[in-house]
Short mmCIF file of C-alpha atoms in Angstrom, two decimals:
data_model
loop_
_atom_site.label_atom_id
_atom_site.label_comp_id
_atom_site.label_asym_id
_atom_site.label_seq_id
_atom_site.Cartn_x
_atom_site.Cartn_y
_atom_site.Cartn_z
CA MET A 229 15.51 15.73 48.46
CA SER A 230 15.93 18.95 46.29
CA ALA A 231 13.49 21.37 47.12
CA SER A 232 12.85 22.09 43.41
CA SER A 233 10.89 18.71 44.08
CA TRP A 234 8.91 19.08 47.11
CA PRO A 235 5.80 20.24 45.59
CA GLN A 236 5.81 18.03 42.95
CA ALA A 237 5.91 15.02 45.90
CA MET A 238 3.59 17.32 48.44
CA MET A 239 0.67 17.24 44.91
CA ALA A 240 0.67 13.73 44.29
CA ASP A 241 -2.81 11.85 44.92
CA HIS A 242 -1.27 8.53 45.93
CA PRO A 243 1.69 6.95 47.91
CA TYR A 244 3.94 5.06 45.41
CA TYR A 245 6.73 6.40 44.01
CA PRO A 246 7.85 8.28 42.21
CA PRO A 247 5.12 10.63 43.32
CA ASP A 248 3.97 11.84 39.80
CA LEU A 249 3.69 8.21 38.48
CA ASP A 250 0.34 8.53 37.09
CA LEU A 251 -2.30 6.14 38.41
CA PRO A 252 -5.78 6.76 36.23
CA GLY A 253 -9.03 5.52 38.62
CA TYR A 254 -6.33 4.72 41.78
CA VAL A 255 -8.68 4.24 44.92
CA PRO A 256 -6.84 4.10 48.37
CA ASN A 257 -6.71 1.37 50.69
CA LYS A 258 -9.69 1.53 53.42
CA ILE A 259 -8.59 -1.63 55.28
CA GLY A 260 -5.47 -0.94 58.12
CA VAL A 261 -2.07 -2.99 57.16
CA PRO A 262 -2.58 -5.02 60.10
CA THR A 263 -5.92 -6.79 59.63
CA LEU A 264 -4.52 -7.21 55.27
CA LEU A 265 -1.86 -8.71 56.51
CA ALA A 266 -2.73 -10.69 59.60
CA SER A 267 -5.87 -11.84 57.00
CA PHE A 268 -2.91 -12.89 54.34
CA ALA A 269 -0.77 -14.58 57.43
CA GLY A 270 -4.05 -16.67 58.53
CA ALA A 271 -4.64 -17.85 55.06
CA VAL A 272 -1.23 -19.06 54.91
CA GLY A 273 -1.90 -20.89 58.76
CA PHE A 274 -5.04 -22.54 57.56
CA VAL A 275 -3.39 -23.86 54.83
CA CYS A 276 -0.92 -25.35 56.44
CA SER A 277 -2.38 -27.01 58.84
CA VAL A 278 -5.26 -28.70 56.88
CA THR A 279 -2.25 -29.70 54.38
CA SER A 280 -0.44 -31.34 57.67
CA VAL A 281 -4.06 -32.83 58.29
CA VAL A 282 -4.71 -34.29 55.08
CA ALA A 283 -0.56 -35.60 54.88
CA ARG A 284 -0.68 -37.27 58.04
CA THR A 285 -3.79 -39.66 57.44
CA VAL A 286 -3.14 -40.35 53.92
CA ARG A 287 -0.05 -41.77 55.39
CA PRO A 288 0.82 -42.11 58.73
CA GLY A 289 4.42 -42.52 58.41
CA ILE A 290 5.39 -39.34 56.19
CA SER A 291 8.92 -38.20 58.39
CA LYS A 292 8.35 -34.34 59.60
CA GLY A 293 10.77 -33.19 56.59
CA GLN A 294 8.14 -34.06 53.81
CA VAL A 295 5.12 -32.55 55.86
CA LEU A 296 7.04 -28.92 55.08
CA THR A 297 7.84 -29.92 51.42
CA ALA A 298 4.00 -30.49 51.02
CA MET A 299 2.74 -27.62 53.27
CA TRP A 300 5.70 -25.32 51.71
CA PHE A 301 4.26 -26.38 47.87
CA VAL A 302 -0.05 -26.20 48.25
CA VAL A 303 0.92 -22.81 50.41
CA CYS A 304 2.55 -22.22 46.91
CA GLY A 305 0.03 -23.74 44.81
CA CYS A 306 -2.36 -21.13 46.89
CA ILE A 307 -0.60 -17.41 46.39
CA HIS A 308 0.58 -18.83 42.69
CA LEU A 309 -3.03 -19.44 41.48
CA PHE A 310 -5.23 -17.40 43.67
CA PHE A 311 -3.37 -14.27 45.23
CA GLU A 312 -0.72 -13.68 41.75
CA GLY A 313 -2.83 -15.09 39.16
CA TYR A 314 -5.38 -12.49 40.25
CA PHE A 315 -2.72 -9.75 39.59
CA ALA A 316 -2.45 -11.45 36.40
CA TYR A 317 -5.86 -11.34 35.51
CA HIS A 318 -7.09 -7.82 36.79
CA ASN A 319 -2.94 -6.40 35.58
CA ALA A 320 -5.26 -3.13 34.67
CA THR A 321 -7.34 -2.34 36.87
CA MET A 322 -5.20 -3.10 39.31
CA PRO A 323 -5.10 1.08 40.73
CA ALA A 324 -8.72 1.16 40.55
CA ARG A 325 -9.56 -2.40 42.53
CA THR A 326 -10.72 -2.47 45.99
CA ASP A 327 -11.63 -6.43 47.61
CA LEU A 328 -9.21 -7.51 50.12
CA PHE A 329 -6.55 -8.84 47.43
CA GLY A 330 -6.60 -6.13 45.44
CA GLN A 331 -6.26 -4.01 47.91
CA LEU A 332 -2.98 -7.11 49.00
CA TRP A 333 -1.53 -6.37 46.28
CA LYS A 334 -1.83 -2.05 46.54
CA GLU A 335 -0.60 -2.69 49.87
CA TYR A 336 2.42 -4.58 49.06
CA ALA A 337 2.97 -2.36 45.70
CA LEU A 338 4.37 0.31 48.07
CA SER A 339 7.05 -1.69 47.43
CA ASP A 340 7.14 -2.06 44.17
CA ARG A 341 4.76 0.29 41.50
CA ARG A 342 5.47 -2.31 38.80
CA TYR A 343 1.86 -4.35 40.28
CA LEU A 344 0.25 -1.07 39.70
CA THR A 345 1.35 0.06 35.62
CA ARG A 346 0.92 -2.62 33.74
CA ASP A 347 4.05 -3.51 33.58
CA SER A 348 5.53 -6.34 30.62
CA PHE A 349 7.90 -8.18 32.81
CA THR A 350 5.92 -8.53 35.87
CA VAL A 351 2.35 -9.19 33.64
CA CYS A 352 3.79 -11.87 32.11
CA MET A 353 6.25 -13.52 35.20
CA GLU A 354 2.84 -13.01 36.98
CA MET A 355 0.65 -15.35 34.26
CA VAL A 356 3.42 -18.11 33.71
CA THR A 357 3.69 -18.46 38.10
CA ALA A 358 -0.68 -19.02 38.60
CA VAL A 359 -0.81 -20.33 35.15
CA ALA A 360 2.46 -23.27 35.03
CA TRP A 361 3.44 -23.05 38.98
CA GLY A 362 0.16 -22.81 40.50
CA PRO A 363 -0.98 -26.15 39.48
CA LEU A 364 1.68 -27.90 39.41
CA SER A 365 2.95 -26.62 42.82
CA PHE A 366 -0.65 -28.07 44.32
CA LEU A 367 0.59 -31.43 41.74
CA ILE A 368 3.85 -31.68 43.39
CA GLY A 369 2.64 -31.26 47.38
CA TRP A 370 0.13 -34.32 46.74
CA LEU A 371 3.25 -36.43 45.32
CA VAL A 372 5.37 -35.49 48.34
CA ILE A 373 2.71 -37.01 50.81
CA ILE A 374 2.28 -40.45 48.40
CA ASP A 375 5.91 -40.05 48.23
CA SER A 376 5.67 -40.61 44.29
CA PRO A 377 8.64 -41.34 41.79
CA PHE A 378 7.94 -38.15 39.80
CA ARG A 379 7.95 -35.82 43.43
CA HIS A 380 11.77 -34.99 42.17
CA PRO A 381 11.80 -34.35 38.69
CA LEU A 382 8.57 -31.75 39.10
CA GLN A 383 10.19 -30.29 42.28
CA ILE A 384 13.31 -29.66 40.25
CA MET A 385 11.40 -28.09 37.24
CA VAL A 386 9.22 -25.98 39.86
CA SER A 387 11.75 -24.64 42.13
CA LEU A 388 13.69 -23.36 39.01
CA GLY A 389 11.31 -22.09 38.25
CA GLN A 390 10.04 -20.01 40.83
CA LEU A 391 13.98 -19.00 41.49
CA TYR A 392 14.41 -18.03 38.00
CA GLY A 393 11.60 -16.08 38.52
CA ASP A 394 12.35 -14.29 41.12
CA VAL A 395 16.14 -13.41 40.16
CA LEU A 396 14.40 -12.01 36.51
CA TYR A 397 12.60 -9.73 38.89
CA TYR A 398 15.28 -8.80 41.66
CA ALA A 399 17.55 -7.87 39.01
CA ILE A 400 15.43 -5.86 37.01
CA PHE A 401 15.00 -3.53 39.90
CA PHE A 402 18.08 -2.63 40.61
CA PHE A 403 18.24 -2.70 36.44
CA ASP A 404 16.33 -0.34 35.94
CA GLU A 405 17.15 1.51 38.82
CA SER A 406 21.39 1.57 37.68
CA VAL A 407 20.37 2.79 34.03
CA TYR A 408 17.69 4.52 34.71
CA GLY A 409 17.24 6.16 37.75
CA ALA A 410 13.57 4.06 37.55
CA ILE A 411 12.66 4.21 41.41
CA TYR A 412 9.72 1.86 41.86
CA CYS A 413 9.63 1.54 45.77
CA ARG A 414 8.23 4.23 48.36
CA PRO A 415 12.14 5.64 50.28
CA GLU A 416 11.15 4.13 53.93
CA SER A 417 13.68 0.65 54.77
CA PHE A 418 10.46 -0.85 55.29
CA TYR A 419 8.94 -0.85 52.90
CA PHE A 420 11.75 -2.19 50.37
CA TRP A 421 13.60 -4.66 53.74
CA VAL A 422 10.34 -6.05 54.42
CA TYR A 423 7.87 -6.31 51.92
CA PHE A 424 10.47 -6.54 48.98
CA VAL A 425 13.49 -8.13 49.96
CA MET A 426 12.02 -10.23 52.53
CA MET A 427 8.75 -11.27 51.16
CA ASN A 428 10.59 -12.23 47.52
CA GLY A 429 13.21 -13.48 49.41
CA PHE A 430 11.20 -16.69 50.39
CA TRP A 431 11.68 -17.90 46.99
CA ILE A 432 14.86 -17.58 46.44
CA VAL A 433 16.43 -19.05 49.65
CA ILE A 434 13.49 -22.33 49.83
CA PRO A 435 13.43 -23.10 45.85
CA GLY A 436 17.50 -22.87 45.70
CA TRP A 437 17.10 -25.39 48.79
CA ILE A 438 14.90 -27.97 47.10
CA VAL A 439 16.45 -27.65 44.09
CA TYR A 440 19.85 -29.08 46.00
CA THR A 441 18.85 -31.46 47.76
CA SER A 442 16.01 -32.78 44.66
CA ILE A 443 19.52 -32.75 42.46
CA ILE A 444 21.22 -34.50 45.05
CA GLU A 445 18.68 -37.19 46.02
CA THR A 446 18.32 -37.59 41.96
CA ALA A 447 21.63 -38.20 41.37
CA LYS A 448 21.23 -41.08 44.15
CA ALA A 449 18.51 -42.79 42.21
CA PHE A 450 20.43 -43.13 39.35
CA ARG A 451 23.56 -44.36 41.06
CA VAL A 452 21.02 -47.39 42.63
CA ALA A 453 19.71 -48.03 39.34
CA GLN A 454 22.52 -47.85 36.98
CA GLY A 455 23.80 -49.90 39.67
CA SER A 456 20.96 -52.49 39.38
CA ALA A 457 20.85 -52.27 35.68
CA LYS A 458 25.03 -53.83 35.45
CA MET A 459 24.03 -56.40 38.29
CA LYS A 460 21.13 -57.72 36.06
CA GLY A 461 23.41 -57.65 32.96
CA LEU A 462 26.09 -59.86 34.51
CA MET B 83 1.12 2.57 5.83
CA SER B 84 -0.28 6.08 5.77
CA ALA B 85 1.04 8.43 3.53
CA SER B 86 1.48 10.80 6.27
CA SER B 87 4.08 8.08 7.80
CA TRP B 88 6.24 7.57 4.74
CA PRO B 89 8.64 11.03 5.06
CA GLN B 90 9.78 9.40 8.57
CA ALA B 91 9.71 5.65 7.75
CA MET B 92 12.09 7.27 4.36
CA MET B 93 14.29 9.42 7.14
CA ALA B 94 15.35 6.96 9.82
CA ASP B 95 19.08 6.22 9.18
CA HIS B 96 19.40 2.45 9.77
CA PRO B 97 16.26 -0.28 9.49
CA TYR B 98 15.00 -1.32 12.70
CA TYR B 99 11.83 -0.47 14.38
CA PRO B 100 10.18 1.94 14.85
CA PRO B 101 11.70 3.92 11.99
CA ASP B 102 11.91 6.41 14.07
CA LEU B 103 13.60 5.35 17.27
CA ASP B 104 16.68 6.22 18.01
CA LEU B 105 20.10 4.08 18.43
CA PRO B 106 22.62 7.04 19.57
CA GLY B 107 27.02 5.94 17.92
CA TYR B 108 24.53 3.31 15.73
CA VAL B 109 26.94 2.05 12.98
CA PRO B 110 24.75 0.11 9.51
CA ASN B 111 26.95 -3.92 9.17
CA LYS B 112 29.10 -4.25 6.63
CA ILE B 113 30.19 -8.21 6.34
CA GLY B 114 26.93 -9.40 3.65
CA VAL B 115 24.16 -11.21 5.52
CA PRO B 116 25.29 -14.81 3.17
CA THR B 117 28.65 -14.07 5.64
CA LEU B 118 27.29 -13.97 9.01
CA LEU B 119 24.93 -16.33 8.78
CA ALA B 120 27.34 -19.19 6.95
CA SER B 121 29.67 -17.94 9.72
CA PHE B 122 27.53 -18.72 12.70
CA ALA B 123 26.33 -21.72 10.64
CA GLY B 124 30.11 -23.05 10.37
CA ALA B 125 30.83 -21.82 13.78
CA VAL B 126 27.90 -24.92 15.41
CA GLY B 127 29.19 -27.55 12.62
CA PHE B 128 33.23 -27.61 13.90
CA VAL B 129 31.29 -27.66 17.44
CA CYS B 130 29.55 -30.58 16.93
CA SER B 131 32.00 -32.38 15.02
CA VAL B 132 34.42 -31.62 18.00
CA THR B 133 32.04 -32.72 20.47
CA SER B 134 31.07 -36.18 17.93
CA VAL B 135 33.98 -37.00 17.99
CA VAL B 136 35.24 -35.92 22.37
CA ALA B 137 32.18 -37.84 22.94
CA ARG B 138 32.82 -41.76 20.50
CA THR B 139 36.24 -41.25 22.84
CA VAL B 140 35.79 -41.23 25.83
CA ARG B 141 32.71 -43.57 25.59
CA PRO B 142 33.47 -45.72 22.45
CA GLY B 143 29.68 -47.52 22.95
CA ILE B 144 28.05 -44.14 23.56
CA SER B 145 24.50 -43.44 21.34
CA LYS B 146 23.53 -41.66 18.43
CA GLY B 147 20.88 -40.01 20.61
CA GLN B 148 23.11 -39.50 24.14
CA VAL B 149 25.75 -37.99 20.60
CA LEU B 150 23.16 -35.51 20.09
CA THR B 151 22.07 -34.25 23.10
CA ALA B 152 25.47 -33.61 24.00
CA MET B 153 26.29 -32.04 20.84
CA TRP B 154 23.29 -29.73 21.51
CA PHE B 155 24.41 -29.03 25.50
CA VAL B 156 28.06 -28.07 24.30
CA VAL B 157 26.58 -25.72 21.38
CA CYS B 158 24.10 -24.12 23.93
CA GLY B 159 26.93 -23.67 25.62
CA CYS B 160 28.45 -21.89 22.99
CA ILE B 161 26.08 -19.52 22.22
CA HIS B 162 24.99 -18.89 25.77
CA LEU B 163 28.16 -17.99 26.97
CA PHE B 164 30.11 -16.71 24.21
CA PHE B 165 27.43 -15.57 22.05
CA GLU B 166 24.79 -14.36 24.61
CA GLY B 167 27.82 -13.21 27.14
CA TYR B 168 28.88 -10.89 24.80
CA PHE B 169 25.55 -9.09 24.70
CA ALA B 170 25.26 -9.23 28.30
CA TYR B 171 28.28 -7.07 28.33
CA HIS B 172 28.23 -4.73 25.87
CA ASN B 173 24.71 -4.63 26.23
CA ALA B 174 25.09 -0.56 26.55
CA THR B 175 27.21 0.15 23.06
CA MET B 176 25.35 -3.00 20.48
CA PRO B 177 24.29 -0.33 17.62
CA ALA B 178 27.76 1.35 17.63
CA ARG B 179 29.79 -2.83 17.19
CA THR B 180 31.56 -3.78 14.21
CA ASP B 181 33.15 -7.22 15.13
CA LEU B 182 31.85 -10.51 13.76
CA PHE B 183 29.26 -10.95 16.59
CA GLY B 184 28.33 -7.35 16.78
CA GLN B 185 27.21 -7.51 13.68
CA LEU B 186 25.09 -10.29 14.22
CA TRP B 187 23.20 -9.20 16.69
CA LYS B 188 22.63 -6.24 14.17
CA GLU B 189 21.43 -9.01 12.07
CA TYR B 190 19.39 -10.40 14.11
CA ALA B 191 17.95 -7.17 16.11
CA LEU B 192 16.39 -6.74 12.23
CA SER B 193 13.70 -8.72 13.92
CA ASP B 194 14.05 -7.56 17.55
CA ARG B 195 14.96 -4.06 18.36
CA ARG B 196 15.51 -4.57 21.74
CA TYR B 197 18.67 -6.06 21.24
CA LEU B 198 19.56 -2.86 20.53
CA THR B 199 17.68 -0.40 23.14
CA ARG B 200 20.01 -1.84 25.85
CA ASP B 201 15.63 -3.23 27.05
CA SER B 202 16.02 -4.40 31.17
CA PHE B 203 14.19 -7.75 30.49
CA THR B 204 16.20 -9.41 27.59
CA VAL B 205 19.35 -8.10 29.23
CA CYS B 206 18.74 -9.28 32.52
CA MET B 207 17.62 -12.34 31.12
CA GLU B 208 20.52 -12.82 29.10
CA MET B 209 22.99 -12.21 31.73
CA VAL B 210 21.68 -15.56 33.74
CA THR B 211 21.68 -17.07 30.67
CA ALA B 212 25.32 -16.69 30.11
CA VAL B 213 26.73 -16.06 33.89
CA ALA B 214 24.10 -19.88 34.50
CA TRP B 215 22.79 -21.74 31.43
CA GLY B 216 26.39 -21.15 30.05
CA PRO B 217 28.98 -23.05 31.80
CA LEU B 218 25.91 -25.25 32.61
CA SER B 219 25.37 -26.49 29.38
CA PHE B 220 29.25 -27.44 29.13
CA LEU B 221 29.32 -30.10 32.16
CA ILE B 222 25.72 -30.69 31.24
CA GLY B 223 27.50 -32.05 27.89
CA TRP B 224 30.48 -34.11 29.62
CA LEU B 225 28.09 -35.23 31.57
CA VAL B 226 25.85 -36.70 29.26
CA ILE B 227 28.84 -38.50 27.98
CA ILE B 228 29.86 -39.92 30.65
CA ASP B 229 26.77 -40.81 31.71
CA SER B 230 26.73 -39.58 34.82
CA PRO B 231 23.66 -40.55 37.71
CA PHE B 232 23.71 -36.61 37.83
CA ARG B 233 23.30 -35.69 34.02
CA HIS B 234 19.06 -35.36 33.82
CA PRO B 235 18.53 -33.83 37.59
CA LEU B 236 21.02 -31.17 35.55
CA GLN B 237 19.15 -31.69 32.37
CA ILE B 238 15.48 -30.82 33.69
CA MET B 239 17.25 -27.81 35.87
CA VAL B 240 18.69 -26.09 32.32
CA SER B 241 16.48 -26.81 30.22
CA LEU B 242 13.76 -25.25 32.47
CA GLY B 243 15.58 -21.78 32.59
CA GLN B 244 16.06 -22.17 28.98
CA LEU B 245 12.08 -22.28 27.96
CA TYR B 246 11.11 -20.21 30.90
CA GLY B 247 13.24 -17.47 29.66
CA ASP B 248 11.99 -17.97 26.07
CA VAL B 249 8.44 -18.32 27.03
CA LEU B 250 8.47 -14.75 29.05
CA TYR B 251 11.07 -13.66 25.76
CA TYR B 252 8.29 -14.58 23.43
CA ALA B 253 5.50 -13.20 25.81
CA ILE B 254 6.58 -9.77 26.65
CA PHE B 255 7.02 -9.59 22.60
CA PHE B 256 3.27 -9.82 21.60
CA PHE B 257 2.41 -7.92 25.45
CA ASP B 258 4.29 -5.07 24.14
CA GLU B 259 2.70 -5.18 20.55
CA SER B 260 -1.17 -5.88 21.80
CA VAL B 261 -1.44 -3.28 25.25
CA TYR B 262 1.61 -0.27 24.11
CA GLY B 263 1.04 -0.47 21.11
CA ALA B 264 5.13 -1.20 20.56
CA ILE B 265 6.90 -2.64 17.25
CA TYR B 266 10.34 -4.79 17.90
CA CYS B 267 10.34 -6.42 13.99
CA ARG B 268 10.08 -5.51 10.75
CA PRO B 269 7.66 -5.87 8.63
CA GLU B 270 9.42 -8.14 6.51
CA SER B 271 7.54 -11.51 7.50
CA PHE B 272 11.34 -13.15 6.71
CA TYR B 273 12.74 -11.54 10.18
CA PHE B 274 9.33 -12.50 12.14
CA TRP B 275 8.84 -15.59 10.74
CA VAL B 276 13.36 -17.03 10.12
CA TYR B 277 15.08 -15.32 12.82
CA PHE B 278 12.01 -13.99 15.47
CA VAL B 279 9.89 -17.63 15.64
CA MET B 280 12.43 -20.03 14.47
CA MET B 281 15.63 -19.96 16.04
CA ASN B 282 13.53 -18.78 18.91
CA GLY B 283 11.26 -21.60 18.54
CA PHE B 284 14.63 -24.42 19.40
CA TRP B 285 14.54 -23.21 22.51
CA ILE B 286 11.13 -23.74 23.25
CA VAL B 287 11.10 -27.36 21.88
CA ILE B 288 14.21 -28.97 22.21
CA PRO B 289 14.12 -28.04 26.15
CA GLY B 290 10.41 -28.93 26.35
CA TRP B 291 11.05 -32.46 24.82
CA ILE B 292 14.28 -32.80 27.45
CA VAL B 293 12.53 -31.55 30.00
CA TYR B 294 9.63 -33.85 29.24
CA THR B 295 12.03 -37.54 28.88
CA SER B 296 14.24 -36.57 31.74
CA ILE B 297 11.71 -36.65 33.72
CA ILE B 298 10.27 -40.07 32.94
CA GLU B 299 13.35 -41.42 33.51
CA THR B 300 14.26 -39.61 36.22
CA ALA B 301 10.88 -40.79 37.76
CA LYS B 302 12.27 -44.34 36.21
CA ALA B 303 14.84 -44.70 38.38
CA PHE B 304 12.96 -43.73 41.79
CA ARG B 305 10.68 -46.55 41.43
CA VAL B 306 14.00 -49.12 40.79
CA ALA B 307 15.54 -46.98 43.47
CA GLN B 308 12.41 -47.67 45.74
CA GLY B 309 11.66 -51.29 45.11
CA SER B 310 15.64 -52.18 45.41
CA ALA B 311 14.63 -50.24 49.17
CA LYS B 312 11.76 -52.12 50.17
CA MET B 313 13.46 -55.39 48.32
CA LYS B 314 16.65 -55.12 51.62
CA GLY B 315 13.98 -53.89 54.17
CA LEU B 316 12.45 -57.41 53.93
#
């Protein structure tokens, strides 16, 4: 950092990047980071436990893999509908929000200030995520539990939506940095690698795997159906 | 329009909105609009004819609906890979481009200047469209012709990708206008309704219909496969 840019950085009244960013109405977080992260992890754990109990009660013979898939989609449903829905709904006033979700978003925004500045892509993508992928994720969780024929086609749809939204989210971050020199993340590697890369990376790896396996399972089902149609035709 | 804004509008050396937009290196189109639109329509017609001949040659019993679906995906493949790929590749120099594709994009940009200003979302979305949905559309065209078991799962994937990209494209256009007062389209209703709404509307309506029918077809196949598995289990 050049000496001339220090005073500006030192004067910032918030921890976000770039330091001269204007965040009207900004209120600093009061809840400590360990408490914030533990509350998020605790909620995820609770949702997983409930889903597991429901799944094994509704279908006692359900496989471990199916329970894990149901957990994944119910956790996604909660995050999309409630947490990302919170952001989509309150996008205009994020820097000033002080409830638990507001403070969680402000902690995450240390790795991406677009969540505090009403970035057009981020708001629109999160709106679709909350309104479409949220409720559909709950539905898929249920379809997995009851082993519905609609499970795999809907899995391909929602997982592809999650994957594509995340790819665009990453791509625009790096495009804006390389083309326009826009820095959205604080310089500490913890924020970049843990919050930005790892947290979002789950929605690249897991949906990618689900899309792949659902395509294979669907093709198998069509092979059986085509074979059955041919046998009836003979 | 207020009297004070006339001089600025009259001074613009390009026809795009807003009139004070800076377009470095801008070169006006030389090919007439009827020629541009006819060349695009002619190319689409040619691709449809070739696809129809290939489809009926490879599988003489193919249904009319399947030929239409194959045509749609091959046309999508050409538009995504070549036309949108052209934009993705040349995104930094669009205002200065004078070849046929450059002039076609400059005509379209009358309804959306983001194609001339290196808009981050537009470039990233078009990159994914060109690199992923382009080749996969050609593949699906072929899978439809040979009636492959992989047809429907891949149709859901690619059509959902097209649909989602288009929804975000529309959403950000209106979000930027309502929240930031950014105007991307010329005021004439022809550009808004024919270029922006209708041309992109195809990629809402048709992929939406394909996703819906493929989900229904896939669920039917799973029902048959589940029935067959139960019979074997008895």
